[in-house]
Amino acid sequence: GAGVSQSPSNKVTEKGKDVELRCDPISGHTALYWYRQSLGQGLEFLIYFQGNSAPDKSGLPSDRFSAERTGGSVSTLTIQRTQQEDSAVYLCASSLYPGAGEAFFGQGTRLTVV
Amino acid sequence: GENVEQHPSTLSVQEGDSAVIKCTYSDSASNYFPWYKQELGKRPQLIIDIRSNVGEKKDQRIAVTLNKTAKHFSLHITETQPEDSAVYFCAASIQGAQKLVFGQGTRLTINP
């Protein structure tokens, strides 16, 4: 597709379960970001991938959160033992180069932990 | 690392008036400053950006100004319309070398 694609668009899970969120960036984009956005709040940085460099994990809120990016393309964000405070919209974005030009956002995954 | 502060967090203006949102950044090496607009329930989208080799850029009713000495940049919206109501985010980065760092966002409401 032409844009950044995220799946699923909505996810309801029980507290304590693990979830995987997927991001398909725009083909050829080397930079990929994950953000979390709680209702009415700003963009909370989670993790940043750039090419083959080690990811910047400085925004991950706890060791229950992890992410990987395979082959420099698709990325998955995994949340283990989900808690109610993990409920939010998780946004992925990609750009051609780090900080260069437009960062394109996906439509987000709305995660609800019940 | 870079830190971006954005003010105000909320802004309410009358339709037809101007709106100004301000951001400051900490890393003097930053050279790329985009602005994103996020309408309710939608994804953020780029509306305008500026690079450090210029001081101002305009696109119809929207303009961005940059003061590198003071390390701040601003978004100006003139003749505001109801469809300008949204959350606006500023960001800063070192182009080609550093990730985008976003401000906290400004919720702009245009009152009819």
XYZ file of N, CA and C in Angstrom:
678
model
N 0.805 -1.199 0.000
C 0.000 0.000 0.000
C 0.835 1.244 0.000
N 0.207 2.394 -0.148
C 0.913 3.646 -0.270
C 1.285 4.244 1.080
N 0.570 3.858 2.136
C 0.790 4.492 3.423
C 1.285 3.509 4.461
N 1.393 3.993 5.702
C 1.755 3.147 6.829
C 0.507 2.394 7.288
N 0.647 1.097 7.426
C -0.492 0.273 7.783
C -0.259 -0.382 9.134
N -1.273 -0.318 10.002
C -1.169 -0.944 11.308
C -2.297 -1.954 11.481
N -1.980 -3.027 12.196
C -3.009 -4.013 12.496
C -2.778 -4.625 13.875
N -3.860 -4.995 14.571
C -5.241 -4.707 14.187
C -5.573 -3.235 14.416
N -6.715 -2.787 13.944
C -7.112 -1.407 14.198
C -7.670 -1.262 15.615
N -8.278 -2.324 16.102
C -8.792 -2.351 17.468
C -8.444 -3.686 18.099
N -8.113 -3.641 19.397
C -7.802 -4.866 20.119
C -8.303 -4.742 21.544
N -9.147 -5.687 21.930
C -9.596 -5.758 23.318
C -8.984 -7.011 23.910
N -8.341 -6.872 25.035
C -7.682 -8.017 25.646
C -7.915 -8.008 27.139
N -7.783 -9.196 27.724
C -7.956 -9.303 29.166
C -6.650 -8.956 29.878
N -6.784 -8.346 31.008
C -5.618 -8.027 31.839
C -4.784 -9.285 32.054
N -3.470 -9.117 31.873
C -2.563 -10.236 32.070
C -2.187 -10.964 30.789
N -2.934 -10.758 29.715
C -2.630 -11.396 28.434
C -1.545 -10.605 27.708
N -0.876 -11.293 26.782
C 0.106 -10.636 25.920
C -0.566 -10.191 24.625
N -0.091 -9.075 24.048
C -0.610 -8.622 22.753
C 0.547 -8.254 21.832
N 0.294 -8.413 20.538
C 1.260 -8.012 19.503
C 0.584 -7.047 18.559
N 1.232 -5.928 18.340
C 0.724 -4.924 17.408
C 1.704 -4.850 16.231
N 1.138 -4.712 15.037
C 1.977 -4.763 13.849
C 1.972 -3.443 13.104
N 3.124 -3.112 12.510
C 3.250 -1.907 11.699
C 3.967 -2.239 10.402
N 3.330 -1.912 9.271
C 3.965 -2.028 7.967
C 4.305 -0.625 7.477
N 5.570 -0.245 7.507
C 5.914 1.120 7.103
C 5.877 1.272 5.584
N 6.049 2.487 5.139
C 6.137 2.735 3.703
C 7.429 2.106 3.188
N 7.324 1.418 2.063
C 8.476 0.725 1.499
C 9.652 1.682 1.280
N 10.823 1.272 1.760
C 12.020 2.093 1.565
C 12.303 3.052 2.694
N 11.333 3.236 3.581
C 11.565 4.136 4.713
C 12.478 3.451 5.727
N 13.546 4.152 6.099
C 14.532 3.548 6.994
C 14.236 3.812 8.468
N 13.492 4.879 8.745
C 13.209 5.249 10.134
C 11.791 4.826 10.502
N 11.636 4.229 11.678
C 10.315 3.783 12.145
C 10.175 4.113 13.619
N 9.025 4.700 13.962
C 8.740 5.120 15.332
C 7.483 4.423 15.858
N 7.469 4.180 17.153
C 6.242 3.795 17.851
C 5.954 4.857 18.909
N 4.662 5.272 18.962
C 4.195 6.224 19.963
C 2.945 5.661 20.638
N 2.704 6.127 21.834
C 1.475 5.796 22.544
C 0.723 7.100 22.801
N -0.594 7.063 22.608
C -1.404 8.253 22.813
C -2.632 7.874 23.630
N -2.642 8.329 24.867
C -3.818 8.119 25.701
C -4.852 9.175 25.341
N -6.106 8.951 25.722
C -7.214 9.800 25.312
C -6.934 11.267 25.646
N -6.942 12.094 24.591
C -6.757 13.528 24.791
C -5.362 13.951 25.155
N -4.428 13.023 25.092
C -3.049 13.345 25.498
C -2.127 13.465 24.287
N -0.850 13.756 24.580
C 0.129 13.932 23.518
C 0.706 12.619 23.031
N 1.753 12.734 22.225
C 2.437 11.584 21.655
C 3.570 11.161 22.588
N 3.405 9.998 23.207
C 4.430 9.487 24.108
C 5.367 8.583 23.307
N 6.611 8.989 23.157
C 7.595 8.218 22.398
C 7.874 6.891 23.093
N 7.899 5.816 22.319
C 8.205 4.494 22.870
C 9.556 3.987 22.378
N 9.697 3.852 21.061
C 10.909 3.246 20.511
C 11.118 3.741 19.089
N 12.387 3.742 18.654
C 12.756 4.257 17.342
C 13.766 3.312 16.708
N 13.493 2.931 15.459
C 14.393 2.097 14.673
C 14.955 2.932 13.520
N 16.244 2.785 13.270
C 16.872 3.463 12.146
C 17.821 2.490 11.453
N 17.411 2.012 10.297
C 18.252 1.131 9.509
C 18.694 -0.075 10.315
N 19.973 -0.343 10.276
C 20.543 -1.483 10.995
C 21.117 -1.096 12.357
N 20.916 0.152 12.748
C 21.438 0.611 14.031
C 20.646 0.021 15.180
N 21.256 -0.008 16.355
C 20.542 -0.465 17.545
C 19.367 0.476 17.802
N 18.205 -0.063 18.123
C 17.036 0.793 18.340
C 17.188 1.663 19.580
N 16.537 2.812 19.539
C 16.454 3.712 20.695
C 15.235 3.304 21.501
N 15.480 2.630 22.619
C 14.386 2.089 23.433
C 14.086 2.974 24.634
N 14.580 4.184 24.617
C 14.534 5.024 25.815
C 13.126 5.369 26.281
N 12.124 5.207 25.412
C 10.768 5.562 25.798
C 9.920 4.407 26.302
N 10.422 3.199 26.228
C 9.622 2.054 26.673
C 9.344 2.183 28.167
N 8.073 2.121 28.574
C 7.721 2.411 29.975
C 8.095 1.323 30.967
N 8.220 0.088 30.517
C 8.598 -0.992 31.420
C 9.140 -2.149 30.598
N 9.684 -3.153 31.308
C 10.232 -4.312 30.590
C 9.129 -5.213 30.036
N 7.874 -4.860 30.258
C 6.783 -5.622 29.627
C 6.641 -5.252 28.153
N 7.253 -4.147 27.786
C 7.162 -3.650 26.414
C 8.437 -4.008 25.641
N 8.266 -4.510 24.435
C 9.409 -4.775 23.576
C 8.968 -4.585 22.130
N 9.932 -4.393 21.258
C 9.607 -4.231 19.846
C 10.754 -4.758 19.015
N 10.431 -5.212 17.830
C 11.467 -5.605 16.887
C 11.057 -5.158 15.502
N 12.054 -5.090 14.666
C 11.825 -4.727 13.274
C 12.619 -5.700 12.425
N 11.898 -6.514 11.666
C 12.531 -7.578 10.901
C 12.849 -7.108 9.486
N 14.073 -7.387 9.051
C 14.480 -7.073 7.683
C 14.368 -5.607 7.349
N 14.404 -4.754 8.360
C 14.332 -3.328 8.107
C 12.981 -2.865 7.614
N 11.948 -3.708 7.782
C 10.627 -3.337 7.279
C 9.572 -3.432 8.380
N 8.850 -4.528 8.413
C 7.738 -4.689 9.353
C 8.240 -4.647 10.797
N 7.436 -4.015 11.652
C 7.766 -3.953 13.070
C 6.603 -4.484 13.891
N 6.926 -5.156 14.999
C 5.904 -5.585 15.936
C 6.237 -5.026 17.321
N 5.224 -4.531 17.973
C 5.327 -4.063 19.354
C 4.600 -5.078 20.218
N 5.290 -5.624 21.198
C 4.710 -6.640 22.067
C 4.574 -6.095 23.471
N 3.395 -6.278 24.027
C 3.161 -5.908 25.422
C 2.809 -7.184 26.172
N 3.620 -7.520 27.144
C 3.382 -8.736 27.929
C 2.601 -8.385 29.193
N 1.804 -9.340 29.632
C 1.064 -9.197 30.902
C 0.388 -7.824 30.966
N -0.482 -7.580 30.011
C -1.100 -6.264 29.867
C -1.805 -5.811 31.144
N -1.745 -4.508 31.352
C -2.399 -3.857 32.479
C -3.409 -2.846 31.944
N -4.343 -2.438 32.785
C -5.373 -1.492 32.335
C -4.752 -0.170 31.898
N -3.651 0.229 32.514
C -3.028 1.493 32.146
C -2.347 1.440 30.777
N -2.272 0.235 30.190
C -1.722 0.123 28.841
C -2.756 0.513 27.784
N -3.999 0.671 28.195
C -5.054 1.043 27.252
C -4.739 2.406 26.639
N -4.685 2.455 25.316
C -4.318 3.679 24.601
C -4.375 3.374 23.110
N -4.109 4.397 22.311
C -3.904 4.204 20.881
C -2.398 4.145 20.642
N -1.962 3.106 19.947
C -0.549 2.943 19.638
C -0.359 3.319 18.166
N 0.468 4.325 17.953
C 0.708 4.858 16.615
C 2.107 4.502 16.137
N 2.195 4.127 14.883
C 3.464 3.867 14.234
C 3.676 4.941 13.165
N 4.910 5.345 12.947
C 5.223 6.313 11.904
C 6.526 5.912 11.235
N 6.659 6.281 9.959
C 7.921 6.017 9.273
C 8.326 7.234 8.458
N 9.624 7.369 8.244
C 10.130 8.425 7.373
C 11.309 7.887 6.582
N 11.582 8.560 5.470
C 12.603 8.063 4.559
C 13.969 7.969 5.250
N 14.335 9.038 5.944
C 15.585 9.080 6.695
C 15.278 9.636 8.076
N 16.194 9.481 9.033
C 15.917 10.014 10.368
C 15.700 11.513 10.334
N 14.564 11.931 10.855
C 14.268 13.345 10.975
C 14.165 14.092 9.672
N 14.125 13.369 8.556
C 14.159 14.048 7.264
C 12.808 13.995 6.595
N 12.276 15.145 6.247
C 11.011 15.164 5.542
C 9.873 14.648 6.411
N 8.785 14.337 5.761
C 7.570 13.992 6.479
C 7.651 12.626 7.128
N 7.217 12.558 8.376
C 6.983 11.281 9.036
C 5.514 10.942 8.809
N 5.255 9.797 8.223
C 3.890 9.376 7.917
C 3.395 8.451 9.023
N 2.232 8.770 9.539
C 1.657 7.978 10.617
C 0.667 6.948 10.081
N 0.618 5.813 10.759
C -0.451 4.857 10.516
C -1.716 5.308 11.225
N -2.783 4.553 11.033
C -4.075 4.925 11.609
C -4.161 4.560 13.090
N -3.191 3.783 13.555
C -3.144 3.441 14.970
C -3.868 2.156 15.309
N -3.494 1.574 16.435
C -4.201 0.439 17.024
C -4.747 0.901 18.364
N -6.065 0.816 18.500
C -6.681 1.169 19.779
C -6.697 -0.070 20.655
N -5.933 -0.065 21.734
C -5.843 -1.193 22.649
C -6.667 -0.903 23.898
N -7.536 -1.837 24.217
C -8.340 -1.739 25.432
C -8.072 -2.967 26.280
N -7.625 -2.747 27.493
C -7.356 -3.843 28.417
C -8.473 -3.862 29.460
N -9.186 -5.002 29.521
C -10.337 -5.079 30.439
C -10.057 -6.061 31.571
N 19.915 14.578 25.072
C 19.148 14.549 23.847
C 18.244 15.754 23.721
N 17.593 15.826 22.581
C 16.699 16.961 22.305
C 15.481 16.944 23.210
N 15.043 18.141 23.613
C 13.818 18.308 24.391
C 13.027 19.449 23.771
N 11.750 19.226 23.516
C 10.897 20.235 22.887
C 9.749 20.579 23.838
N 9.610 21.852 24.120
C 8.524 22.347 24.960
C 7.545 23.134 24.097
N 6.255 22.915 24.311
C 5.227 23.542 23.471
C 4.209 24.253 24.357
N 3.820 25.466 23.941
C 2.845 26.256 24.699
C 1.939 27.043 23.749
N 0.690 27.283 24.098
C 0.024 26.761 25.298
C -0.455 25.323 25.078
N -0.948 24.691 26.106
C -1.493 23.340 25.947
C -2.900 23.386 25.363
N -3.626 24.459 25.643
C -4.937 24.671 25.030
C -5.039 26.127 24.590
N -5.773 26.332 23.496
C -5.933 27.677 22.947
C -7.307 27.767 22.314
N -8.027 28.817 22.689
C -9.361 29.014 22.142
C -9.406 30.404 21.517
N -9.791 30.482 20.244
C -9.862 31.772 19.561
C -11.177 31.882 18.797
N -11.589 33.118 18.542
C -12.789 33.368 17.759
C -12.487 33.158 16.276
N -13.465 32.603 15.604
C -13.323 32.413 14.156
C -12.947 33.730 13.486
N -11.951 33.643 12.619
C -11.475 34.828 11.926
C -10.264 35.476 12.579
N -10.044 35.187 13.868
C -8.865 35.715 14.552
C -7.650 34.846 14.234
N -6.483 35.303 14.708
C -5.248 34.547 14.498
C -4.917 33.702 15.719
N -4.188 32.631 15.483
C -3.729 31.747 16.555
C -2.221 31.570 16.428
N -1.544 31.569 17.580
C -0.090 31.386 17.592
C 0.267 30.313 18.613
N 1.060 29.358 18.176
C 1.550 28.291 19.052
C 3.067 28.334 19.033
N 3.674 28.230 20.229
C 5.118 28.406 20.314
C 5.805 27.159 20.844
N 7.008 26.914 20.322
C 7.825 25.791 20.784
C 9.263 26.240 20.985
N 9.894 25.656 21.992
C 11.325 25.856 22.197
C 12.009 24.497 22.144
N 13.264 24.498 21.720
C 14.026 23.262 21.660
C 15.366 23.455 22.357
N 15.993 22.355 22.689
C 17.203 22.455 23.514
C 18.502 22.235 22.739
N 18.458 21.451 21.681
C 19.685 21.077 20.967
C 19.952 22.076 19.835
N 20.995 22.857 19.983
C 21.299 23.881 18.987
C 21.651 23.284 17.622
N 21.934 21.986 17.578
C 22.250 21.339 16.301
C 20.996 20.973 15.507
N 19.834 21.042 16.118
C 18.596 20.709 15.398
C 18.408 21.642 14.223
N 17.943 21.093 13.104
C 17.848 21.900 11.889
C 16.586 21.619 11.075
N 15.680 20.848 11.648
C 14.432 20.543 10.931
C 13.276 20.619 11.914
N 12.227 21.401 11.548
C 11.151 21.713 12.495
C 9.794 21.579 11.789
N 9.161 20.426 11.921
C 7.846 20.243 11.301
C 6.717 20.499 12.286
N 5.553 20.745 11.741
C 4.317 20.885 12.517
C 3.300 19.881 11.992
N 2.632 19.213 12.937
C 1.628 18.216 12.594
C 0.277 18.635 13.158
N -0.766 18.284 12.435
C -2.140 18.547 12.856
C -2.844 17.216 13.032
N -3.514 17.051 14.179
C -4.257 15.821 14.421
C -5.705 16.169 14.713
N -6.561 15.866 13.765
C -7.994 16.054 13.966
C -8.534 14.915 14.818
N -9.678 15.160 15.422
C -10.254 14.209 16.362
C -10.423 12.835 15.722
N -9.838 11.825 16.346
C -9.986 10.457 15.870
C -9.146 10.105 14.659
N -8.267 11.028 14.255
C -7.461 10.763 13.064
C -5.966 10.738 13.410
N -5.171 10.394 12.437
C -3.723 10.327 12.644
C -3.107 11.714 12.462
N -1.963 11.988 13.092
C -1.265 13.261 12.846
C -0.801 13.345 11.395
N -0.901 14.542 10.832
C -0.441 14.762 9.466
C 0.359 16.053 9.397
N 1.414 16.002 8.593
C 2.277 17.173 8.430
C 1.512 18.300 7.748
N 1.620 19.519 8.302
C 0.984 20.669 7.655
C 1.999 21.668 7.117
N 3.144 21.773 7.754
C 4.182 22.682 7.296
C 5.471 22.334 8.021
N 6.594 22.603 7.381
C 7.869 22.387 8.048
C 8.848 23.481 7.631
N 9.889 23.641 8.416
C 10.898 24.652 8.125
C 12.267 24.089 8.464
N 13.230 24.458 7.630
C 14.603 24.063 7.880
C 15.394 25.273 8.344
N 16.531 25.027 8.968
C 17.200 26.114 9.696
C 17.869 27.141 8.802
N 17.836 26.925 7.489
C 18.447 27.913 6.619
C 17.474 29.031 6.228
N 16.249 28.955 6.761
C 15.271 30.023 6.510
C 14.664 30.454 7.839
N 14.142 31.684 7.882
C 13.568 32.188 9.111
C 12.054 32.133 9.139
N 11.439 32.030 7.940
C 9.980 32.019 7.887
C 9.536 31.272 6.633
N 8.404 30.628 6.768
C 7.818 29.933 5.624
C 6.311 30.060 5.710
N 5.676 30.322 4.570
C 4.216 30.515 4.549
C 3.573 29.551 3.580
N 2.354 29.140 3.929
C 1.549 28.334 3.025
C 0.106 28.741 3.271
N -0.375 29.640 2.457
C -1.731 30.175 2.561
C -1.932 30.804 3.935
N -2.813 30.264 4.761
C -3.098 30.892 6.058
C -2.140 30.457 7.166
N -1.241 29.583 6.829
C -0.328 29.036 7.842
C 1.085 29.544 7.597
N 1.758 29.904 8.682
C 3.156 30.322 8.578
C 3.922 29.778 9.777
N 5.183 29.534 9.568
C 6.060 29.122 10.664
C 7.266 30.045 10.671
N 7.664 30.474 11.857
C 8.845 31.316 12.014
C 9.849 30.589 12.898
N 11.110 30.835 12.648
C 12.187 30.172 13.376
C 13.199 31.204 13.849
N 13.548 31.144 15.122
C 14.606 31.978 15.684
C 15.669 31.049 16.240
N 16.724 30.828 15.474
C 17.743 29.865 15.871
C 18.544 30.340 17.077
N 18.721 31.636 17.174
C 19.492 32.161 18.289
C 18.800 31.866 19.613
N 17.485 32.097 19.619
C 16.697 31.872 20.828
C 16.226 30.429 20.943
N 16.417 29.641 19.906
C 15.963 28.246 19.855
C 14.469 28.150 20.086
N 13.731 28.937 19.326
C 12.295 28.744 19.359
C 11.687 28.943 17.974
N 10.545 28.321 17.775
C 9.822 28.415 16.509
C 8.328 28.428 16.800
N 7.601 29.040 15.912
C 6.169 29.281 16.155
C 5.338 28.973 14.923
N 4.102 28.572 15.190
C 3.108 28.345 14.135
C 2.077 29.459 14.226
N 1.802 30.073 13.087
C 0.828 31.153 13.027
C -0.278 30.742 12.065
N -1.511 30.810 12.541
C -2.657 30.539 11.675
C -3.494 31.818 11.627
N -3.689 32.355 10.453
C -4.492 33.566 10.308
C -5.886 33.217 9.794
N -6.817 34.148 10.013
C -8.205 33.990 9.544
C -8.732 32.587 9.888
N -8.660 32.244 11.150
C -8.998 30.883 11.567
C -10.425 30.494 11.187
N -10.574 29.212 10.894
C -11.862 28.644 10.486
C -12.172 27.444 11.385
N -13.439 27.051 11.458
C -13.796 25.912 12.333
C -12.970 24.658 12.048
N -12.617 24.437 10.791
C -11.863 23.226 10.457
C -10.410 23.279 10.929
N -9.990 24.416 11.477
C -8.655 24.492 12.067
C -8.632 23.894 13.478
N -9.798 23.634 14.031
C -9.864 23.016 15.365
C -9.225 21.630 15.311
N -8.219 21.425 16.164
C -7.461 20.173 16.152
C -6.382 20.274 17.238
N -5.614 19.203 17.360
C -4.415 19.248 18.200
C -3.214 19.430 17.280
N -2.355 20.366 17.618
C -1.171 20.665 16.816
C 0.077 20.264 17.606
N 0.991 19.594 16.915
C 2.253 19.170 17.514
C 3.415 19.786 16.750
N 4.371 20.337 17.485
C 5.629 20.740 16.873
C 6.639 19.624 17.095
N 7.721 19.660 16.351
C 8.783 18.664 16.500
C 10.101 19.256 16.043
N 11.177 18.618 16.462
C 12.514 19.064 16.059
C 13.398 17.844 15.854
N 14.377 17.989 14.965
C 15.351 16.911 14.753
C 16.583 17.454 14.055
N 17.615 16.628 14.041
C 18.786 16.893 13.209
C 18.589 16.049 11.960
N 18.333 16.732 10.857
C 17.945 16.028 9.648
C 19.009 15.012 9.228
N 18.572 13.797 9.022
C 19.469 12.753 8.565
C 20.247 12.066 9.664
N 20.109 12.557 10.896
C 20.968 12.015 11.945
C 20.254 11.726 13.254
N 19.057 12.210 13.440
C 18.439 12.106 14.757
C 16.939 11.986 14.610
N 16.332 11.241 15.522
C 14.895 11.050 15.449
C 14.147 12.344 15.722
N 12.910 12.401 15.250
C 12.015 13.502 15.552
C 11.635 13.461 17.026
N 11.657 14.612 17.670
C 11.188 14.738 19.052
C 10.009 15.696 19.045
N 8.880 15.260 19.575
C 7.649 16.041 19.527
C 7.427 16.849 20.806
N 6.761 17.977 20.640
C 6.239 18.724 21.777
C 4.991 18.049 22.324
N 4.437 18.632 23.396
C 3.348 17.983 24.109
C 1.996 18.184 23.439
N 1.924 19.073 22.476
C 0.675 19.294 21.752
C -0.110 20.486 22.269
N -0.855 21.124 21.369
C -1.752 22.235 21.701
C -3.122 21.932 21.126
N -4.114 21.944 21.997
C -5.483 21.732 21.521
C -6.068 23.086 21.161
N -6.289 23.300 19.861
C -6.826 24.574 19.362
C -8.319 24.423 19.092
N -9.097 25.326 19.664
C -10.538 25.348 19.435
C -10.913 26.671 18.797
N -11.614 26.612 17.678
C -12.077 27.814 16.994
C -13.553 27.987 17.322
N -13.874 29.080 17.957
C -15.251 29.351 18.353
C -15.978 30.140 17.265
N -17.174 29.668 16.861
C -17.897 30.359 15.778
C -18.468 31.687 16.236
